[in-house]
mmCIF file of C-alpha atoms and ligand atoms in Angstrom:
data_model
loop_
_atom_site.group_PDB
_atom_site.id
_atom_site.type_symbol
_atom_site.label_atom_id
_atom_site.label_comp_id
_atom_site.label_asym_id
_atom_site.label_seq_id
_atom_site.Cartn_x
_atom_site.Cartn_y
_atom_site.Cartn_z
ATOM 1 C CA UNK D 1 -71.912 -99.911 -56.088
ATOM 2 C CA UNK D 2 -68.704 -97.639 -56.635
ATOM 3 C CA UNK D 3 -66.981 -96.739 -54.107
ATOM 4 C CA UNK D 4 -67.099 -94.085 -51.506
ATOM 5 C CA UNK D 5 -64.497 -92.012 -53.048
ATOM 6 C CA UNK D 6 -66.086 -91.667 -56.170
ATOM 7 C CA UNK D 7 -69.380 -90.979 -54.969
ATOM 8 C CA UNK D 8 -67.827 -88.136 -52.585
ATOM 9 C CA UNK D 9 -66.086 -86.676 -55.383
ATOM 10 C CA UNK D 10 -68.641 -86.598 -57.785
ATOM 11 C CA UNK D 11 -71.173 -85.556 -55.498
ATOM 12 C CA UNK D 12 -68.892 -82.305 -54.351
ATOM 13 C CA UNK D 13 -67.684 -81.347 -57.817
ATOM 14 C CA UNK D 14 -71.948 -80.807 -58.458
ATOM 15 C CA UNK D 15 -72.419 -78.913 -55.575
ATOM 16 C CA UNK D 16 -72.140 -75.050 -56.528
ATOM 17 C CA UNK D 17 -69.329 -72.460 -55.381
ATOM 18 C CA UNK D 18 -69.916 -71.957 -51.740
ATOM 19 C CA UNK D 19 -71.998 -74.860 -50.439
ATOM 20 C CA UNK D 20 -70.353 -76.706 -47.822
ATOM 21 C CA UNK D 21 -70.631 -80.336 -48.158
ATOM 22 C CA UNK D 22 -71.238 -82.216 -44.497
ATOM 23 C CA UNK D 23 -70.864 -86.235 -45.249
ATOM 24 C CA UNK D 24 -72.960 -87.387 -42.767
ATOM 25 C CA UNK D 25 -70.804 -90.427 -41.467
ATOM 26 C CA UNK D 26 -73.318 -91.949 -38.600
ATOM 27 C CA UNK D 27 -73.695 -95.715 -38.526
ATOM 28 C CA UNK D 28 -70.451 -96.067 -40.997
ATOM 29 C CA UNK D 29 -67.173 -97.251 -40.148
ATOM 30 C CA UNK D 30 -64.054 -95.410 -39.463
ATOM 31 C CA UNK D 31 -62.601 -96.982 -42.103
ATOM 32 C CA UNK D 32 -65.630 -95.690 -44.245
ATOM 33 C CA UNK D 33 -64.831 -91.849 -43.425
ATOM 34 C CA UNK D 34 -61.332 -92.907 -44.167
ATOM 35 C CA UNK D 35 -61.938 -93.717 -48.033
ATOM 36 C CA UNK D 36 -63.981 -89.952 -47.258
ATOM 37 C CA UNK D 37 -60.631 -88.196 -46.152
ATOM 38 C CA UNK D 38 -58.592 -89.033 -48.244
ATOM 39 C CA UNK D 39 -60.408 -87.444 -51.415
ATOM 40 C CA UNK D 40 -59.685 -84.440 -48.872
ATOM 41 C CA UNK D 41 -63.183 -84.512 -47.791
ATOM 42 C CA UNK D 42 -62.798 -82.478 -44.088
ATOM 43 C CA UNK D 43 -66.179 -82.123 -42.270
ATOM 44 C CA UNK D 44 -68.109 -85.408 -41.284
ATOM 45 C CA UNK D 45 -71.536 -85.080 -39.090
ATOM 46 C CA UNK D 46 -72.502 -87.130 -36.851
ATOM 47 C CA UNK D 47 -76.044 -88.068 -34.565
ATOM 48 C CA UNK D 48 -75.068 -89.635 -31.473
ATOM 49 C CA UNK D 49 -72.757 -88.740 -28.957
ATOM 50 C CA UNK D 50 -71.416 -92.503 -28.103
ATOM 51 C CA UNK D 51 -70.699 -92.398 -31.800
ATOM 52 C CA UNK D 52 -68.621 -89.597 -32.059
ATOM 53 C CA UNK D 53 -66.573 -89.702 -29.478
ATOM 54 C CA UNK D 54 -64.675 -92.559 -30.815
ATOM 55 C CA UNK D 55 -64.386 -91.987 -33.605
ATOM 56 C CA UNK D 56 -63.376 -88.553 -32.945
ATOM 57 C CA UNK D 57 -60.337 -90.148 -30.735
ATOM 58 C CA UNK D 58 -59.375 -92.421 -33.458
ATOM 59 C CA UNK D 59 -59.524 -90.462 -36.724
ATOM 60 C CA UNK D 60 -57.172 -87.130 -37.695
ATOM 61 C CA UNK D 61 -57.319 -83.957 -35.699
ATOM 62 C CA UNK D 62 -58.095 -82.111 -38.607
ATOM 63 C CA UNK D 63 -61.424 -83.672 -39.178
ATOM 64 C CA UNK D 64 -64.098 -80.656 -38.401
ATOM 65 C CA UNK D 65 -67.133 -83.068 -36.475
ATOM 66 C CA UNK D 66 -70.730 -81.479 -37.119
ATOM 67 C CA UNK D 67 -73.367 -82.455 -34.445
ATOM 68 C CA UNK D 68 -76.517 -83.074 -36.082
ATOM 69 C CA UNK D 69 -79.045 -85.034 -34.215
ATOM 70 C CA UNK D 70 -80.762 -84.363 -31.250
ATOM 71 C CA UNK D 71 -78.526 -83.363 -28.299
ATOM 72 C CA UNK D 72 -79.597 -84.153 -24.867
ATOM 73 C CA UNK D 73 -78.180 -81.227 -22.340
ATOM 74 C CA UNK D 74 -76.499 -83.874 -20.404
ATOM 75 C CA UNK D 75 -74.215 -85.184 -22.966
ATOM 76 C CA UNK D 76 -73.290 -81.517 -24.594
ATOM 77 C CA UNK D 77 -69.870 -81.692 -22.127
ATOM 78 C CA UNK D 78 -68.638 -84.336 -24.027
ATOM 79 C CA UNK D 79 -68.902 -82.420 -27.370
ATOM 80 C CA UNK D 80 -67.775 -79.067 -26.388
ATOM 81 C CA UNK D 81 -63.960 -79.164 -26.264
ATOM 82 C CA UNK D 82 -63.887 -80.132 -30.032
ATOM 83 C CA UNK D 83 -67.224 -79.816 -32.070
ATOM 84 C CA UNK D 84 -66.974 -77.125 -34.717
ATOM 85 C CA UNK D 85 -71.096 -77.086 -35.337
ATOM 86 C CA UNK D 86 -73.896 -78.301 -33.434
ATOM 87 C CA UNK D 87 -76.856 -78.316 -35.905
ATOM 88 C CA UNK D 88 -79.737 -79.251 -33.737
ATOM 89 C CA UNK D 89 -80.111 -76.615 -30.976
ATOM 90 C CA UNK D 90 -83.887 -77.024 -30.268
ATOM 91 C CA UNK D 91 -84.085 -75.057 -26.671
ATOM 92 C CA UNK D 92 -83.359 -72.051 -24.863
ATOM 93 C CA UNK D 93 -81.968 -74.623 -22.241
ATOM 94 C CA UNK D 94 -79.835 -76.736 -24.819
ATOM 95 C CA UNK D 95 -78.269 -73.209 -25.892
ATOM 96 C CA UNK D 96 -77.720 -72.410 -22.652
ATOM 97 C CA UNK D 97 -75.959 -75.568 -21.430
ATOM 98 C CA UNK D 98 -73.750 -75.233 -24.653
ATOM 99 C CA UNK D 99 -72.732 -71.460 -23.538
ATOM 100 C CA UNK D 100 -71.819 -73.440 -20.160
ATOM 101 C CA UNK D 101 -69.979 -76.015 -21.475
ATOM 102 C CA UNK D 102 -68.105 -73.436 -23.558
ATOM 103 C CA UNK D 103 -66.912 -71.375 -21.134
ATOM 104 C CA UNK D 104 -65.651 -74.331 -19.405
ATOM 105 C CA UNK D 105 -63.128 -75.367 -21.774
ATOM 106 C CA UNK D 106 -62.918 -71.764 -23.287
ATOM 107 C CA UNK D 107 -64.102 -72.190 -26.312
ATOM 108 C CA UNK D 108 -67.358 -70.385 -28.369
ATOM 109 C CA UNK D 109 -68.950 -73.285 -29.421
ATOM 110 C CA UNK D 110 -70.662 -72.619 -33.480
ATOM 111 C CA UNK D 111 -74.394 -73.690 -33.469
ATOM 112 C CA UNK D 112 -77.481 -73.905 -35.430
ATOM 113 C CA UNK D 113 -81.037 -73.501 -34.542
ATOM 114 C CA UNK D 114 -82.912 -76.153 -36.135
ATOM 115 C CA UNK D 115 -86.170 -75.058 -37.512
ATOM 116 C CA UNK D 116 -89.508 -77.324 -37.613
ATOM 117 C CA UNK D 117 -90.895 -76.507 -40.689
ATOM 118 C CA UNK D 118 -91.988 -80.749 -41.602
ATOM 119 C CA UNK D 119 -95.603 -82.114 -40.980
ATOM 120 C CA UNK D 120 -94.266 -85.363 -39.347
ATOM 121 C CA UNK D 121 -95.016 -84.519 -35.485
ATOM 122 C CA UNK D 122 -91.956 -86.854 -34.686
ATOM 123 C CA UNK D 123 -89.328 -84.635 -35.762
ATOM 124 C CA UNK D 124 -87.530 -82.415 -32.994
ATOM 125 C CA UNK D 125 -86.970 -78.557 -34.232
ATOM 126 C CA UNK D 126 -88.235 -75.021 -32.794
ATOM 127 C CA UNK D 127 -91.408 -74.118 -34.975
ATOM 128 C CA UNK D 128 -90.910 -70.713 -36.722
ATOM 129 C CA UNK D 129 -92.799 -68.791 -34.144
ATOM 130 C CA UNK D 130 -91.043 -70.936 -31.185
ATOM 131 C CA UNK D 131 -87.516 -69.500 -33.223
ATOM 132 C CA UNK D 132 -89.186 -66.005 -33.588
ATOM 133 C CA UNK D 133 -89.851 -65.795 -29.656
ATOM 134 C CA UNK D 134 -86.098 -67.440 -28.288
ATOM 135 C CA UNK D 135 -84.469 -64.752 -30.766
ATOM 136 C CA UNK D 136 -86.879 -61.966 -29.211
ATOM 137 C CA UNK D 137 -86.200 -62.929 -25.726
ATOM 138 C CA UNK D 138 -82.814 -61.707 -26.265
ATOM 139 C CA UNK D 139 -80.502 -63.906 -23.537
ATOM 140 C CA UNK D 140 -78.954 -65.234 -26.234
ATOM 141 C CA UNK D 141 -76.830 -61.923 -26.608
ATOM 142 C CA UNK D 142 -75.335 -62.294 -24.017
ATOM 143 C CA UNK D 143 -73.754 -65.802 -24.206
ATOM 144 C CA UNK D 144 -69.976 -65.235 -24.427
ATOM 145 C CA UNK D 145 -69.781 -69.114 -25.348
ATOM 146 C CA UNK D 146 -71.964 -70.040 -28.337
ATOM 147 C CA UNK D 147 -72.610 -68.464 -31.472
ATOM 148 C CA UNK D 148 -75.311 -68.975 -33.792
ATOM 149 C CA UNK D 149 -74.261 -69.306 -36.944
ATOM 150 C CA UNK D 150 -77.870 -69.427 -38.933
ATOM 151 C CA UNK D 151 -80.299 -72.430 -39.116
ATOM 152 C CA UNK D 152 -80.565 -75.981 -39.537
ATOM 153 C CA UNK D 153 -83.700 -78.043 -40.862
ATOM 154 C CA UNK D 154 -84.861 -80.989 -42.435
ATOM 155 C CA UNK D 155 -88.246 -81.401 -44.824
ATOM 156 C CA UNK D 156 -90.957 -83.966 -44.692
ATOM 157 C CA UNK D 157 -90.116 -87.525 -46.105
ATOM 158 C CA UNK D 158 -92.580 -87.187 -48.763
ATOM 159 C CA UNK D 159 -92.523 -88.037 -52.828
ATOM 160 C CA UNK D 160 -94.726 -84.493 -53.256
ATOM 161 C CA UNK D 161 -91.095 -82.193 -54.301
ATOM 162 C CA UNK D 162 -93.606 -79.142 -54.205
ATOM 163 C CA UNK D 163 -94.078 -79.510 -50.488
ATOM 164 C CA UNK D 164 -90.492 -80.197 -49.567
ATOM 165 C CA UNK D 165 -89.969 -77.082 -51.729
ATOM 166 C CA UNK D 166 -92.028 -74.750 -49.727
ATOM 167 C CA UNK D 167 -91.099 -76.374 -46.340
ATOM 168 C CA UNK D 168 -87.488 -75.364 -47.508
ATOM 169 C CA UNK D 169 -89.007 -72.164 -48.723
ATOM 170 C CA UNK D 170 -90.338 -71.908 -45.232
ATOM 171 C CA UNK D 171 -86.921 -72.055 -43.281
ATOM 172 C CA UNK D 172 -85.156 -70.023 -45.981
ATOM 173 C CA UNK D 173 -87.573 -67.073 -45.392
ATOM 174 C CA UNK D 174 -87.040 -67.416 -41.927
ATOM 175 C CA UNK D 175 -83.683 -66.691 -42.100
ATOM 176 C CA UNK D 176 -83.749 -63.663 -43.633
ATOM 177 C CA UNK D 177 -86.118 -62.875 -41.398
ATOM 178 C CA UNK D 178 -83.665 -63.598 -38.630
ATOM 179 C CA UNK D 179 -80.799 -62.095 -40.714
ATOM 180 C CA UNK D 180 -82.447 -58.736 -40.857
ATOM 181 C CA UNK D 181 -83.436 -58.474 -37.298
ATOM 182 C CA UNK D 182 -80.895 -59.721 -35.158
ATOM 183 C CA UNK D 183 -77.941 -60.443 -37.268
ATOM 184 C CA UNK D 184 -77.883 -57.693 -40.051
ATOM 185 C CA UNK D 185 -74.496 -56.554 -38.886
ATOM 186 C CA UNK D 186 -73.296 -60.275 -37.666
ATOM 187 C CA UNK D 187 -71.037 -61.621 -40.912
ATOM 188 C CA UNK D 188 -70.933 -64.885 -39.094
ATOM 189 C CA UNK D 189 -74.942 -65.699 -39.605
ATOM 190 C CA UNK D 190 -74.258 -66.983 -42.791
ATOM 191 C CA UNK D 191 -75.382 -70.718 -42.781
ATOM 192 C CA UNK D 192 -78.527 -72.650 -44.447
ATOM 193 C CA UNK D 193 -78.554 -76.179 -43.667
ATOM 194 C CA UNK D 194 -81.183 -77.805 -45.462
ATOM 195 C CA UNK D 195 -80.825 -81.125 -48.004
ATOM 196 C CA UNK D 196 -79.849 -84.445 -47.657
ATOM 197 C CA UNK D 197 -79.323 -87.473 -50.109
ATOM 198 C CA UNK D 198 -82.940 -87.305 -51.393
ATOM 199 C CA UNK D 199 -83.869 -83.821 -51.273
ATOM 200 C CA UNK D 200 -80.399 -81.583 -51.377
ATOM 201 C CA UNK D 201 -81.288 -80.833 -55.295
ATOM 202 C CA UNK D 202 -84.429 -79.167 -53.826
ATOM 203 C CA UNK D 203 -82.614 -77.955 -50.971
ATOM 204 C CA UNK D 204 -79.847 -76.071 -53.246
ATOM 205 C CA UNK D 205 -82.881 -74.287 -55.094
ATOM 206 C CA UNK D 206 -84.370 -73.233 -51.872
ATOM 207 C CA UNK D 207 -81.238 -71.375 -50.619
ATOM 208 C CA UNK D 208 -79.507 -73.899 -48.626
ATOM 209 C CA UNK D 209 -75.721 -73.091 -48.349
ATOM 210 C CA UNK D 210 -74.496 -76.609 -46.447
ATOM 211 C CA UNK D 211 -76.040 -79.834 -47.001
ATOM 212 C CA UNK D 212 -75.834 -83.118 -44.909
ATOM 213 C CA UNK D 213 -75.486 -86.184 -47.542
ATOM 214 C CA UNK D 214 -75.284 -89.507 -45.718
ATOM 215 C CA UNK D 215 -76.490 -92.540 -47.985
ATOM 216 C CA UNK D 216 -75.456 -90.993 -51.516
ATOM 217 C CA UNK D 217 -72.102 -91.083 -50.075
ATOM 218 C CA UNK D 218 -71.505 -93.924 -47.563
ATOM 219 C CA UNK D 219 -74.310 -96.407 -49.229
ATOM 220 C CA UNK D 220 -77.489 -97.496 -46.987
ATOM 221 C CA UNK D 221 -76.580 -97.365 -42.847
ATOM 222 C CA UNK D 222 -77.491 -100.443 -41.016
ATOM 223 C CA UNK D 223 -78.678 -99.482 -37.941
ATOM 224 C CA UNK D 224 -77.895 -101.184 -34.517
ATOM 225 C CA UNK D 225 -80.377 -104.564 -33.905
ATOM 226 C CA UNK D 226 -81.306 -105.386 -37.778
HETATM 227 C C1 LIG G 301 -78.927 -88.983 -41.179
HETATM 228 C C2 LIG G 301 -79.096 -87.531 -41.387
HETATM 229 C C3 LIG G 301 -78.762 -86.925 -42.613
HETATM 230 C C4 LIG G 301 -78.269 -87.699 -43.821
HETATM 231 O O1 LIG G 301 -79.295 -88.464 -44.364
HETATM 232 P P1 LIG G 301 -79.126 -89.222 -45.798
HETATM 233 O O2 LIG G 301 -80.504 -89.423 -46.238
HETATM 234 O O3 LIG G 301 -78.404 -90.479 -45.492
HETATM 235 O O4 LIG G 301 -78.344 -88.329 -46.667
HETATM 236 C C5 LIG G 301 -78.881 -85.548 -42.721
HETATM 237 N N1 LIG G 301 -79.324 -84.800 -41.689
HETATM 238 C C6 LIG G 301 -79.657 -85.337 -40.509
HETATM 239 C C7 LIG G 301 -80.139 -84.446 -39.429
HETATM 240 C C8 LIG G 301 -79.568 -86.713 -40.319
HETATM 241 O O5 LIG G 301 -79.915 -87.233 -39.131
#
């Protein structure tokens, strides 16, 4: 296997002009994201709060740390004062606990809201029309403390590259959907996150603008217990 540097550059220098490259760092070691940095890679993401906040303490300030798995409202104070995008905001009562947290430590906290578009029934997201009624309900406006910056999602973890095409398809019509109606004069809705190590190819064709490339990067994670 070559090592992390080499994947990380070769893997940016294919990504087109504009598409923000998020190396998803969960499960690896500091001295993993390291290797990362130092081929001036800046924004790591990470899935667990217990995770990041380590790491966060240890590595340099100028790392931007993406939130990308499922945030429970309880542990979004621990995040606030330094996250620079939470990718998973699933609930008007997430979003609203971020706003909170935000305005504690005076900060407007950058979010996603991450879409459902998959068939697994396991996966966490707002279904399109679940999006389509938060936006409409409007509170959202008026939260001085978070910003949404566009939407997050992830596809099914199928071999069929049609579906995971339209599911892709899905989200990305969704946000111009979105874009129109509530953020037509907002320059900061600007983000597609969709694609990771299997499926950012497919991802890139379907619009996304920021992809979230773990395993292509960092090798296989071994998770906690195995
Ligand atoms: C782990 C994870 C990724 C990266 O997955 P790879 O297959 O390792 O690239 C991307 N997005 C989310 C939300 C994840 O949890």
């Amino acid at each position: 296997m070559e090592p992390i540097a080499a994947r990380i550059e070769a893997i940016s220098q294919s990504l087109p002009k504009g598409v923000t490259l998020v190396a998803v760092s969960k499960y690896h070691t500091e001295d993993a994201i390291v290797q990362a940095y130092q081929t001036g890679q800046r924004i790591f993401g990470e899935s667990h709060v217990q995770e990041l906040l380590p790491k966060a303490a240890h590595l340099p300030d100028d790392i931007e740390w993406h939130f990308i798995g499922h945030l429970q409202t309880n542990k979004v104070k621990y995040i606030a004062p330094f996250v620079s995008l939470i990718h998973s905001v699933d609930s008007l009562r997430l979003l609203r606990e971020i706003d909170r947290q935000g305005a504690r430590c005076q900060r407007t906290v950058d979010v996603l809201l991450e879409l459902h578009v998959a068939q697994e029934e396991s996966k966490f997201g707002l279904t399109v029309e679940a999006c389509r009624q938060l936006l409409a309900q409007g509170e959202w406006k008026q939260m001085k403390h978070v910003r949404i910056r566009g939407l997050m999602t992830m596809a099914s973890f199928v071999d069929d590259e049609q579906q995971i095409a339209r599911e892709f398809a899905t989200a990305n019509q969704f946000w111009e959907e979105a874009k129109l109606r509530y953020f037509a004069d907002a320059p900061w809705f600007d983000t597609r996150s969709w694609g990771m190590s299997d499926d950012y190819g497919i991802a890139l064709t379907e619009g996304a603008n920021m992809v979230r490339i773990g395993s292509a990067i960092f090798g296989q994670r071994t998770y906690p217990g195995q």
